[in-house]
Short mmCIF file of C-alpha atoms in Angstrom, two decimals:
data_model
loop_
_atom_site.label_atom_id
_atom_site.label_comp_id
_atom_site.label_asym_id
_atom_site.label_seq_id
_atom_site.Cartn_x
_atom_site.Cartn_y
_atom_site.Cartn_z
CA MET A 292 56.85 65.91 228.55
CA GLY A 293 56.89 63.41 230.90
CA LYS A 294 54.04 60.67 231.05
CA ILE A 295 53.00 57.53 233.59
CA VAL A 296 53.09 54.96 230.98
CA ASN A 297 51.35 52.32 232.92
CA ALA A 298 51.36 51.40 236.97
CA TYR A 299 51.37 47.84 238.89
CA ILE A 300 50.53 46.67 242.28
CA LEU A 301 52.67 44.05 242.69
CA PRO A 302 53.23 41.66 246.00
CA HIS A 303 56.26 40.94 247.76
CA PRO A 304 56.43 38.05 249.81
CA PRO A 305 60.22 36.76 249.07
CA VAL A 306 59.47 33.33 249.29
CA VAL A 307 58.44 33.86 245.26
CA VAL A 308 61.69 33.64 244.86
CA GLN A 309 63.90 31.78 243.14
CA GLY A 310 66.56 31.06 245.64
CA VAL A 311 64.82 32.58 248.75
CA GLY A 312 60.87 30.01 248.48
CA ARG A 313 63.98 26.61 248.31
CA GLY A 314 60.99 25.25 246.76
CA ARG A 315 57.89 26.30 248.41
CA GLU A 316 57.21 29.05 245.30
CA ARG A 317 55.92 26.01 244.01
CA SER A 318 52.95 26.36 246.15
CA ALA A 319 52.85 30.17 245.25
CA TYR A 320 52.77 29.28 240.58
CA THR A 321 49.95 31.16 240.63
CA THR A 322 51.57 35.03 241.32
CA VAL A 323 55.27 33.86 240.43
CA GLU A 324 53.59 33.74 236.67
CA ALA A 325 51.92 36.52 236.75
CA MET A 326 55.14 38.44 238.45
CA LYS A 327 56.56 37.35 235.36
CA ARG A 328 54.06 38.27 232.69
CA ALA A 329 53.69 42.38 234.48
CA ALA A 330 57.60 41.79 234.10
CA ARG A 331 57.81 41.37 230.95
CA GLU A 332 54.70 43.94 230.26
CA ILE A 333 57.12 46.19 232.07
CA GLY A 334 60.00 45.29 229.85
CA LYS A 335 57.74 46.52 226.67
CA ASP A 336 56.79 49.66 228.63
CA ARG A 337 59.98 50.46 227.86
CA PRO A 338 60.52 52.98 231.01
CA THR A 339 63.28 55.47 231.64
CA THR A 340 62.09 55.00 234.99
CA ILE A 341 60.21 53.29 237.80
CA ILE A 342 58.70 54.95 240.29
CA LEU A 343 57.80 51.96 243.82
CA SER A 344 56.23 52.68 246.52
CA THR A 345 56.74 50.51 249.50
CA PRO A 346 54.87 50.00 252.80
CA HIS A 347 57.94 48.44 254.32
CA ALA A 348 60.42 51.34 253.31
CA PRO A 349 61.82 54.12 256.95
CA CYS A 350 57.27 54.44 257.57
CA PHE A 351 57.18 57.78 258.95
CA LYS A 352 53.50 59.05 260.50
CA ASP A 353 53.03 62.25 258.35
CA TYR A 354 56.18 62.35 256.46
CA VAL A 355 56.90 60.57 252.86
CA TYR A 356 60.36 58.75 252.89
CA VAL A 357 62.29 59.47 249.63
CA TYR A 358 64.99 57.66 249.64
CA ASP A 359 67.72 59.93 248.54
CA GLN A 360 71.23 58.55 247.83
CA GLU A 361 72.53 58.03 244.99
CA THR A 362 72.84 54.09 244.78
CA LEU A 363 69.93 52.29 245.24
CA SER A 364 70.61 48.36 246.93
CA GLY A 365 70.09 46.05 248.91
CA ASP A 366 69.85 41.89 249.79
CA PHE A 367 67.54 39.35 250.77
CA SER A 368 69.88 38.38 253.94
CA ASP A 369 66.98 38.72 256.21
CA PHE A 370 65.21 35.98 254.34
CA GLY A 371 68.14 33.76 254.38
CA SER A 372 70.01 34.48 251.01
CA PRO A 373 72.46 37.15 251.58
CA GLU A 374 73.90 36.20 247.80
CA ILE A 375 70.90 37.90 246.36
CA GLU A 376 72.01 41.18 245.57
CA LEU A 377 70.36 44.49 243.50
CA SER A 378 71.92 47.68 243.08
CA PHE A 379 70.19 50.42 240.67
CA LYS A 380 70.92 54.00 239.86
CA ASN A 381 68.28 56.54 242.29
CA ASN A 382 66.90 58.96 240.34
CA THR A 383 67.56 61.80 242.73
CA VAL A 384 65.98 64.59 239.95
CA LEU A 385 63.11 63.20 239.74
CA ALA A 386 62.65 62.36 243.74
CA GLU A 387 63.61 65.93 244.37
CA LEU A 388 61.27 67.41 242.61
CA ILE A 389 58.30 65.08 243.68
CA ALA A 390 59.40 65.82 247.20
CA GLU A 391 59.81 69.87 245.98
CA LYS A 392 56.04 69.59 244.96
CA ALA A 393 55.14 67.74 248.12
CA SER A 394 56.32 70.34 250.24
CA LYS A 395 55.09 72.73 248.05
CA SER A 396 51.70 71.43 249.11
CA SER A 397 52.35 71.22 252.70
CA ILE A 398 52.82 67.79 253.01
CA GLY A 399 56.20 66.50 254.51
CA ALA A 400 58.41 64.63 252.04
CA GLY A 401 62.17 64.39 250.76
CA GLY A 402 65.58 62.59 252.66
CA LEU A 403 66.79 62.85 256.04
CA SER A 404 70.28 63.69 257.02
CA THR A 405 72.79 60.76 257.49
CA ILE A 406 72.67 61.75 261.51
CA LEU A 407 69.30 61.27 261.21
CA LYS A 408 69.35 58.04 260.23
CA LYS A 409 72.17 56.80 262.58
CA GLN A 410 69.85 57.93 264.95
CA TYR A 411 66.79 56.71 264.10
CA GLY A 412 68.85 52.80 263.10
CA ILE A 413 67.47 54.06 259.54
CA SER A 414 68.64 51.57 256.90
CA ASN A 415 70.06 52.78 253.26
CA ARG A 416 69.14 48.94 251.89
CA LEU A 417 65.90 48.40 249.91
CA ASP A 418 64.11 46.41 252.14
CA HIS A 419 61.98 43.47 250.60
CA GLY A 420 58.61 45.13 249.99
CA ALA A 421 60.86 47.01 246.67
CA LEU A 422 63.30 44.29 245.96
CA VAL A 423 60.45 41.58 245.63
CA PRO A 424 59.31 43.35 242.07
CA LEU A 425 62.03 44.11 241.49
CA TRP A 426 63.69 40.68 241.22
CA PHE A 427 61.39 39.59 238.33
CA ILE A 428 61.20 43.21 236.70
CA GLN A 429 64.99 43.60 236.54
CA LYS A 430 65.51 39.85 234.56
CA GLU A 431 63.44 41.46 231.11
CA LEU A 432 63.96 45.56 232.09
CA PRO A 433 67.85 45.05 232.65
CA ASP A 434 68.78 49.43 232.46
CA PHE A 435 66.31 51.86 234.19
CA LYS A 436 66.68 54.24 237.02
CA LEU A 437 64.30 54.04 239.97
CA VAL A 438 62.71 55.93 242.73
CA CYS A 439 61.87 54.86 245.58
CA ILE A 440 58.95 55.66 248.26
CA SER A 441 57.35 55.37 251.64
CA THR A 442 53.94 55.07 252.11
CA PRO A 443 53.12 56.65 255.37
CA PHE A 444 50.30 56.86 257.68
CA LEU A 445 49.22 60.17 256.60
CA PRO A 446 45.19 60.44 255.81
CA PHE A 447 44.27 58.86 252.40
CA GLU A 448 43.35 61.72 251.28
CA GLU A 449 46.53 63.38 251.66
CA LEU A 450 48.51 60.36 250.18
CA TYR A 451 46.18 61.21 247.43
CA GLU A 452 46.85 64.28 246.85
CA PHE A 453 50.60 63.34 247.52
CA GLY A 454 50.28 61.13 244.48
CA ARG A 455 49.45 63.89 242.08
CA ARG A 456 52.66 65.60 242.57
CA ILE A 457 54.04 62.45 241.75
CA GLN A 458 51.97 62.97 238.28
CA GLU A 459 53.10 67.09 238.37
CA ALA A 460 57.32 66.17 238.94
CA VAL A 461 56.90 63.40 235.67
CA ALA A 462 55.07 65.59 233.67
CA GLU A 463 57.95 68.16 233.97
CA SER A 464 60.81 65.89 233.38
CA ASP A 465 60.79 63.99 230.23
CA GLU A 466 60.92 60.80 231.94
CA ARG A 467 59.47 57.54 230.71
CA VAL A 468 57.98 56.34 234.09
CA VAL A 469 56.12 53.15 235.43
CA TYR A 470 54.37 53.50 238.51
CA ILE A 471 54.84 49.89 241.08
CA ALA A 472 52.19 49.55 243.61
CA SER A 473 54.46 47.57 246.03
CA GLY A 474 51.74 45.81 249.01
CA ASP A 475 50.44 42.42 250.27
CA LEU A 476 46.76 42.01 251.03
CA SER A 477 45.19 40.39 253.80
CA HIS A 478 47.37 39.00 255.93
CA LYS A 479 44.88 36.96 258.02
CA LEU A 480 43.57 34.76 255.66
CA ASN A 481 42.82 31.54 257.14
CA LYS A 482 44.19 29.44 260.73
CA ASP A 483 47.88 29.54 258.98
CA ALA A 484 48.26 32.97 257.98
CA PRO A 485 51.27 35.12 259.61
CA ALA A 486 49.13 37.22 262.24
CA GLY A 487 46.08 34.77 262.61
CA PHE A 488 43.12 34.38 261.44
CA HIS A 489 40.38 36.98 261.28
CA PRO A 490 36.86 36.81 258.55
CA GLN A 491 37.45 40.56 257.52
CA GLY A 492 40.54 38.95 255.89
CA LYS A 493 38.65 37.25 252.50
CA GLU A 494 36.85 40.01 252.79
CA TYR A 495 39.01 43.08 252.74
CA ASP A 496 40.70 41.05 250.10
CA GLU A 497 37.54 40.93 247.74
CA TYR A 498 36.45 44.61 248.51
CA LEU A 499 40.13 45.68 247.07
CA VAL A 500 39.98 43.52 244.17
CA GLY A 501 36.85 44.74 243.47
CA LYS A 502 38.41 48.31 244.04
CA VAL A 503 40.51 47.72 241.40
CA ARG A 504 38.89 46.27 239.15
CA SER A 505 35.89 48.94 238.88
CA ASN A 506 38.98 51.43 239.19
CA ASP A 507 37.35 52.86 242.06
CA TYR A 508 39.77 54.73 243.96
CA LYS A 509 37.51 57.53 245.70
CA GLY A 510 35.85 54.47 246.97
CA LEU A 511 38.93 53.01 248.15
CA LEU A 512 39.57 57.09 250.36
CA GLU A 513 36.14 56.26 252.10
CA THR A 514 37.37 52.84 253.79
CA GLU A 515 37.29 52.55 257.56
CA GLU A 516 40.17 51.43 258.88
CA ASN A 517 39.29 49.72 261.69
CA PHE A 518 38.75 47.26 258.83
CA LEU A 519 42.29 47.59 257.18
CA GLU A 520 43.73 46.75 260.53
CA ASN A 521 41.47 43.47 260.82
CA ALA A 522 42.41 42.36 257.50
CA GLY A 523 46.11 43.02 258.35
CA GLU A 524 46.84 44.45 254.64
CA CYS A 525 49.86 46.11 254.11
CA GLY A 526 48.93 47.40 250.50
CA THR A 527 46.87 49.96 250.42
CA ARG A 528 48.28 52.89 251.37
CA SER A 529 50.42 52.34 248.07
CA VAL A 530 47.69 51.67 246.07
CA ILE A 531 46.13 55.19 246.75
CA ILE A 532 49.51 56.63 246.03
CA MET A 533 48.63 55.15 242.65
CA TYR A 534 45.29 56.43 241.86
CA GLY A 535 46.81 60.28 242.80
CA ALA A 536 49.36 59.74 240.42
CA LEU A 537 46.74 58.88 237.30
CA LYS A 538 44.38 61.64 238.52
CA GLY A 539 42.74 62.86 236.00
CA MET A 540 43.24 59.66 233.46
CA ASN A 541 41.18 57.53 231.84
CA LEU A 542 42.17 53.84 233.89
CA THR A 543 41.37 50.92 232.42
CA SER A 544 42.58 48.12 234.90
CA GLU A 545 43.20 44.28 234.28
CA VAL A 546 44.04 41.69 237.29
CA TYR A 547 46.60 38.89 236.61
CA SER A 548 46.14 36.60 239.08
CA TYR A 549 44.92 37.04 242.80
CA GLU A 550 45.86 34.12 245.55
CA GLY A 551 46.79 33.70 249.57
CA PRO A 552 48.73 30.25 249.89
CA PHE A 553 50.19 30.76 252.84
CA GLY A 554 47.56 32.52 253.91
CA VAL A 555 48.03 36.18 252.40
CA GLY A 556 46.37 37.59 249.53
CA TYR A 557 48.51 38.52 246.37
CA LEU A 558 47.22 40.49 244.14
CA ILE A 559 48.88 41.57 240.54
CA ALA A 560 47.08 44.12 238.13
CA ARG A 561 48.09 46.75 235.98
CA VAL A 562 46.14 50.25 236.08
CA SER A 563 46.19 51.53 232.69
CA PRO A 564 46.32 55.31 231.66
CA SER A 565 45.39 56.82 228.10
CA ASP A 566 46.30 60.62 227.21
CA ARG A 567 43.21 61.52 226.71
CA ILE A 568 42.52 63.62 229.88
CA VAL A 569 39.09 63.49 231.42
CA GLY A 570 36.53 65.07 234.17
CA ASP A 571 37.06 64.42 237.53
CA ARG A 572 33.94 62.05 237.80
CA MET A 573 34.03 58.55 239.08
CA PRO A 574 36.14 56.00 237.59
CA SER A 575 34.06 53.13 238.03
CA GLU A 576 31.55 55.47 236.04
CA ARG A 577 33.53 54.92 232.92
CA GLY A 578 33.93 51.25 232.40
CA SER A 579 37.23 49.59 233.14
CA GLY A 580 38.85 46.21 231.54
CA GLY A 581 37.83 43.02 233.22
CA TYR A 582 40.17 40.09 234.85
CA GLY A 583 42.22 38.16 232.64
CA ASN A 584 42.33 35.25 234.33
CA SER A 585 40.19 33.33 236.80
CA TYR A 586 42.48 31.72 239.69
CA VAL A 587 41.82 29.90 242.76
CA TYR A 588 41.37 31.76 246.58
CA PRO A 589 41.40 29.61 248.95
CA GLY A 590 38.26 28.78 250.24
CA GLY A 591 37.29 27.84 246.89
CA ALA A 592 36.19 31.64 245.41
CA LYS A 593 37.83 32.67 242.54
CA ALA A 594 39.78 35.75 241.89
CA ALA A 595 37.29 36.48 238.31
CA GLU A 596 34.49 36.18 241.41
CA LEU A 597 36.46 38.49 243.65
CA GLY A 598 34.48 42.33 243.92
CA ARG A 599 32.34 41.89 241.11
CA ASN A 600 29.25 42.34 243.23
CA SER A 601 30.93 44.03 245.81
CA SER A 602 32.34 47.03 243.80
CA ASP A 603 28.60 47.43 242.38
CA ARG A 604 26.97 47.54 245.01
CA GLN A 605 29.49 49.63 246.90
CA SER A 606 30.88 51.61 244.77
CA SER A 607 29.42 55.11 246.69
CA GLY A 608 30.63 53.85 249.22
CA ARG A 609 27.37 55.42 251.23
CA ASN A 610 26.20 51.77 252.48
CA ASP A 611 29.07 50.52 252.94
CA PRO A 612 29.55 49.38 256.54
CA ARG A 613 33.76 49.27 255.17
CA SER A 614 33.57 53.28 254.73
CA ARG A 615 34.28 56.17 256.84
CA ARG A 616 30.93 58.36 254.87
CA SER A 617 29.22 55.35 256.66
CA LEU A 618 30.30 55.88 260.50
CA SER A 619 27.65 58.91 262.06
CA GLY A 620 29.73 61.26 263.86
CA ARG A 621 32.96 59.50 263.23
CA ARG A 622 36.07 60.54 261.93
CA TYR A 623 39.64 59.17 260.89
CA THR A 624 41.38 57.79 263.42
CA GLY A 625 44.55 56.54 261.28
CA ARG A 626 46.25 52.76 261.80
CA GLY A 627 48.33 53.02 264.72
CA VAL A 628 46.14 51.99 267.72
CA SER A 629 45.09 48.61 266.57
CA GLY A 630 41.48 47.59 267.11
CA GLY A 631 39.22 50.79 267.23
CA GLU A 632 38.08 53.94 267.63
CA ILE A 633 37.98 56.07 270.30
CA SER A 634 34.91 58.42 270.94
CA ASN A 635 36.16 60.90 273.11
CA SER A 636 37.09 63.57 272.00
CA ARG A 637 40.33 64.88 273.26
CA GLU A 638 41.63 60.90 273.72
CA THR A 639 40.61 61.59 269.39
CA GLU A 640 43.02 64.57 269.68
CA ARG A 641 45.65 62.29 271.04
CA GLN A 642 45.22 59.34 268.65
CA ALA A 643 45.36 61.72 265.81
CA GLU A 644 48.41 63.80 267.49
CA GLU A 645 49.96 59.60 267.81
CA GLU A 646 49.41 59.01 264.03
CA ARG A 647 51.16 62.10 263.33
CA ARG A 648 54.36 60.95 264.56
CA PRO A 649 57.07 58.54 262.47
CA ALA A 650 56.52 55.46 263.35
CA ASN A 651 61.02 54.38 262.71
CA VAL A 652 60.74 57.13 265.61
CA GLN A 653 59.02 55.09 268.37
CA SER A 654 56.73 57.75 270.48
CA ALA A 655 55.38 57.08 273.91
CA ASP A 656 52.12 56.46 274.76
CA PRO A 657 49.59 59.17 274.31
CA TYR A 658 46.97 56.96 275.87
CA SER A 659 47.98 57.02 279.59
CA GLU A 660 45.46 57.52 281.30
CA LEU A 661 43.74 54.69 279.24
CA TYR A 662 45.81 52.29 280.92
CA GLY A 663 46.17 52.64 284.46
CA GLY A 664 49.68 54.76 284.27
CA MET A 665 50.52 58.41 284.97
CA GLU A 666 49.62 61.79 284.33
CA LEU A 667 50.78 64.65 285.32
CA LYS A 668 49.86 67.90 285.20
CA ASN A 669 51.77 71.92 284.95
CA SER A 670 55.26 69.46 286.07
CA ASP A 671 58.85 71.09 286.00
CA TYR A 672 59.16 68.52 282.55
CA VAL A 673 57.48 70.39 280.57
CA LYS A 674 58.49 73.67 281.77
CA LEU A 675 62.55 71.93 281.53
CA ALA A 676 61.07 71.59 277.88
CA ARG A 677 59.66 74.72 277.23
CA GLU A 678 63.18 77.13 279.02
CA ALA A 679 65.59 74.77 277.16
CA LEU A 680 63.85 75.61 273.07
CA GLU A 681 62.85 78.77 273.94
CA THR A 682 66.44 79.89 275.80
CA TYR A 683 68.08 78.14 272.21
CA ILE A 684 65.81 80.34 270.26
CA ARG A 685 66.58 83.14 271.31
CA ASP A 686 69.93 83.07 272.60
CA GLY A 687 71.07 80.35 270.23
CA LYS A 688 72.49 77.86 272.98
CA LYS A 689 71.54 75.01 274.32
CA ILE A 690 70.62 75.52 278.48
CA ARG A 691 72.47 73.11 281.33
CA VAL A 692 70.40 71.78 283.81
CA PRO A 693 68.96 74.71 285.76
CA ASP A 694 69.61 74.31 289.96
CA TRP A 695 65.45 74.89 289.95
CA VAL A 696 65.13 70.92 288.57
CA ARG A 697 64.10 68.38 291.27
CA SER A 698 67.23 66.09 291.77
CA GLU A 699 65.38 63.50 290.67
CA MET A 700 65.80 64.36 286.91
CA LYS A 701 69.07 64.59 287.87
CA MET A 702 69.61 60.89 289.12
CA LYS A 703 67.10 59.68 286.68
CA ARG A 704 67.83 58.06 283.50
CA ALA A 705 65.04 57.04 281.00
CA GLY A 706 64.43 57.65 277.25
CA ALA A 707 61.92 61.02 277.17
CA PHE A 708 59.77 62.27 274.44
CA VAL A 709 59.40 66.05 273.39
CA SER A 710 55.88 67.29 271.47
CA ILE A 711 54.75 70.24 270.65
CA LYS A 712 51.83 71.42 269.31
CA LYS A 713 50.83 74.87 267.64
CA ARG A 714 46.80 75.69 267.78
CA GLY A 715 46.31 71.71 267.84
CA ALA A 716 48.51 70.47 265.41
CA LEU A 717 51.61 69.21 266.34
CA ARG A 718 54.32 71.10 265.56
CA GLY A 719 57.19 68.79 266.01
CA CYS A 720 57.97 65.68 267.77
CA MET A 721 60.93 64.12 268.72
CA GLY A 722 62.30 61.83 271.88
CA THR A 723 64.49 58.39 272.28
CA VAL A 724 63.18 54.91 272.89
CA GLY A 725 66.09 54.61 275.93
CA PRO A 726 68.60 56.72 277.61
CA THR A 727 70.96 58.86 275.68
CA MET A 728 72.13 61.37 278.12
CA VAL A 729 73.08 61.68 281.61
CA ASN A 730 69.84 62.12 283.37
CA VAL A 731 66.35 62.85 281.76
CA ALA A 732 66.43 66.32 282.90
CA GLU A 733 69.08 66.22 279.65
CA GLU A 734 67.44 63.38 277.63
CA ILE A 735 64.56 66.61 278.15
CA ILE A 736 66.55 69.59 276.96
CA ASN A 737 67.63 67.90 273.98
CA ASN A 738 64.66 66.44 272.63
CA ALA A 739 63.25 70.00 273.16
CA ILE A 740 64.98 71.32 270.70
CA ASN A 741 65.45 68.31 268.69
CA SER A 742 61.73 68.78 268.48
CA GLY A 743 61.91 72.38 267.16
CA PHE A 744 64.72 72.13 264.96
CA ARG A 745 65.36 68.95 264.12
CA ASP A 746 62.22 67.03 263.13
CA PRO A 747 62.27 67.04 259.94
CA ARG A 748 58.46 67.03 259.09
CA PHE A 749 58.64 70.59 259.68
CA PRO A 750 60.77 73.81 259.60
CA ALA A 751 62.38 75.62 262.48
CA VAL A 752 59.88 76.86 265.33
CA LYS A 753 60.76 80.76 265.13
CA GLU A 754 60.49 83.56 267.65
CA GLU A 755 57.43 84.54 267.10
CA GLU A 756 55.22 81.02 267.42
CA LEU A 757 56.75 80.63 271.07
CA LYS A 758 53.83 82.30 272.72
CA GLU A 759 51.28 79.95 271.24
CA LEU A 760 53.13 76.17 271.69
CA VAL A 761 51.68 73.79 274.13
CA TYR A 762 54.30 71.26 275.60
CA SER A 763 54.00 67.30 276.59
CA VAL A 764 56.87 65.45 277.76
CA ASP A 765 56.32 61.75 278.26
CA VAL A 766 59.29 59.63 279.61
CA LEU A 767 59.22 56.13 278.93
CA GLY A 768 60.26 53.26 281.02
CA ALA A 769 63.49 51.13 280.58
CA PRO A 770 62.48 48.78 278.67
CA GLN A 771 62.89 45.33 280.39
CA LYS A 772 64.07 42.51 277.81
CA ILE A 773 61.43 39.37 278.24
CA ASN A 774 61.95 35.77 277.62
CA SER A 775 58.32 34.84 276.28
CA LEU A 776 54.59 36.00 276.40
CA GLU A 777 53.84 35.48 279.45
CA GLU A 778 55.19 37.91 280.44
CA LEU A 779 53.81 40.34 278.54
CA ASP A 780 50.33 42.05 280.25
CA VAL A 781 48.93 43.87 277.77
CA LYS A 782 46.25 46.52 279.98
CA ARG A 783 50.24 46.99 282.00
CA TYR A 784 52.84 46.68 279.32
CA GLY A 785 53.79 48.07 275.65
CA VAL A 786 55.68 45.63 273.78
CA ILE A 787 59.07 46.29 271.41
CA VAL A 788 60.08 43.73 268.84
CA THR A 789 63.63 43.58 267.29
CA ASN A 790 65.39 42.41 264.25
CA GLY A 791 68.72 44.42 263.29
CA PHE A 792 67.83 48.05 262.13
CA ARG A 793 63.60 47.06 262.07
CA ARG A 794 61.75 47.85 265.48
CA GLY A 795 58.07 47.60 266.50
CA LEU A 796 56.14 49.43 269.30
CA LEU A 797 52.53 48.44 269.90
CA LEU A 798 51.18 50.97 273.43
CA PRO A 799 49.24 49.01 276.33
CA ASP A 800 46.04 48.14 276.67
CA LEU A 801 44.31 49.39 272.99
CA GLU A 802 40.85 47.71 272.43
CA GLY A 803 41.06 44.74 270.29
CA VAL A 804 44.54 43.96 271.51
CA ASP A 805 43.59 41.02 274.32
CA THR A 806 46.60 38.89 274.29
CA PRO A 807 50.19 39.36 274.35
CA GLU A 808 50.15 36.88 271.02
CA LYS A 809 47.82 39.65 269.37
CA GLN A 810 50.29 42.48 270.73
CA VAL A 811 52.94 40.96 269.30
CA THR A 812 52.09 39.79 265.69
CA ILE A 813 50.71 43.65 265.77
CA ALA A 814 54.28 44.81 266.18
CA LEU A 815 55.91 42.30 264.13
CA GLN A 816 53.67 43.73 261.74
CA LYS A 817 54.53 47.17 261.97
CA ALA A 818 58.63 46.36 261.96
CA GLY A 819 58.01 44.35 258.98
CA ILE A 820 59.52 41.52 260.80
CA MET A 821 58.40 37.89 259.73
CA SER A 822 56.71 35.58 262.55
CA SER A 823 59.30 33.10 261.13
CA GLU A 824 62.28 34.83 262.19
CA SER A 825 64.39 35.56 265.17
CA PHE A 826 63.45 38.86 267.32
CA ASP A 827 63.63 40.12 270.62
CA LEU A 828 60.91 41.17 273.27
CA GLU A 829 61.16 44.19 275.70
CA ARG A 830 58.21 45.43 277.53
CA PHE A 831 57.74 48.87 279.06
CA GLU A 832 56.00 51.25 280.77
CA VAL A 833 55.32 55.04 280.32
CA ILE A 834 54.46 58.38 281.95
CA ARG A 835 52.88 61.53 280.38
CA TYR A 836 53.59 65.05 281.64
CA LEU A 837 51.35 67.85 280.39
#
C-alpha cells in the first residue's frame, strides 16, 4: 500500500537557481537556504515518486492536465540559461491511475493527444513552476519518478476533491510519495513588484501563511476569488490540491521561511501527515506545528508573526470579508475575470461558462454586451454550427458549406469558438483565436464538430442529446499587432500577449481593469510570462451569435 509521507509548499522564482540568478539570488538568501533545507528533508523522506502541482503547466478551466509522456524534461532557456536542463522519468502508471480516479468522480483529468497539443501550442516541456523546486530536490535525491499536474480553474471544492483522488490512487500503488505544491504568494507586495502594488498583497500573504500554519484547509476553501485576484497570487490552487491529498490525516505544519525580496511572496513549508486517520474536523481544532524560524517580511513584519492572529480570528471564515461564505447572495465566479463579481444572474452564468473553458485554448468573449460589442440572436452562425454537429453525429459526415449560408460567411476569414450547453452546463467548447480555414463558415463547421467530439474534457456528444443542446458562436476580429500600450483601449479591445508557446488573453471592459498597463500585466500573469521578458502585443474585438 502506497502512502504520502510528506508534503511541501515551495516557491518557483527562477532567480534563486544558481546560474540563472547571476548573483541576484543573494537578495533571496533566506529562500535559497530554506529551499536547500526542504530538499535535504525530502532526501531523508526517500520518496520513490514525487507528485508536483504547478500553476504554470498548460492550464484549463475545468480539466486537470496530467503530463503523459514517458520522460519529463525542461530547461531554463526562457530565463537565459538553456544549459541548465533537468530530466525525469514519468510515473505513467500512477499518473494514469490518478486520472482514472478523477474521471470516475466527474473531474476531467488526463493527458492530451499530440494533435491537440500541436493545435493549441502546448509544450511537453516542464515549466519553471516545476523546474525550480526540482532543481533543488535532485541535488539531494537523484533517483525518483515524477508525476506533474496542472492547477486548473475549477471551483476550490473540486480541486480539493481532485486531491482526494490523488490520495486514493497513491494508496492503491506501492509508491512512497512526497507531494510538492509549487506556488508563489502575492506578486503585488510593493511598487516594484512585477504586477505593481496592491494593499491586499501583504494581507493575502499573512492570510495564506496563517492557513498553512493552522492547516485550516476548510477556511482556505472559502477564500473569495476577488481577494486572490487583487493579491496576484499563483499558489492557492496548488495548496488546496495538496490538502485534498492529505484529507483525513492528522497534520502538523512547519513554516521554514517566508520573505518577499522582489515584491513577490515566497513561502516554504512542510505539512506532515501521520498514519492515524482522524475525523473530518477542522484541522485548526487539532493543533498544529509552529514556525521553525523567524524571517523578515519586507516592511517590517516577521514570518513568525504572519497569520498568528489572522488564522485564529478567521478559522471559520464566516465573518472574514475574504471568505466566500461572508458574501451575502454572491456565488463563486472564478478567477478568469479580474476585479470583481457580476451580480446579474445571466452575466454570472456566462462568466461561469467562460471559467469552464481551457485557458490555453483561448476563448472568445462571453461579455460582448458589456463592452459595446455585438450580440446577435437566432443567427445563421448558430444554425450552421447545429447542422454541422447533428449531421456529423447522424451520418458520420462533415457537411460542406450549405447553399443557404450568406455570402459574408463565405467571404470572411476569422477565428471562431463554438460553445455547446446542455441544461445550462457547458457540454463542449473549442475554437481558434485566428483563422485556420478558407472562411468563417468552414471555421464554424470544424469547431462545432470539435466541440462535440474532441473537447478533451467531455465525452463525445450522443445522438439522443442533440435535442437538448444550446449553441453559441463567438467570432473574433482578427488580432492586430500593436507596438505600444497607447494603442489599447480597455473598454473596446481585448489583449493577447505572446512569448513562444506561452500566450495569455484578457477580455475587454473588465471591472477593476481600468488601464492598459493593468490589462497587459494580468494577461502576462495568465501566460506565465515575466514582465522583464520580451513579448508580442495584439488586440482584438468580438461578436457573439446566439
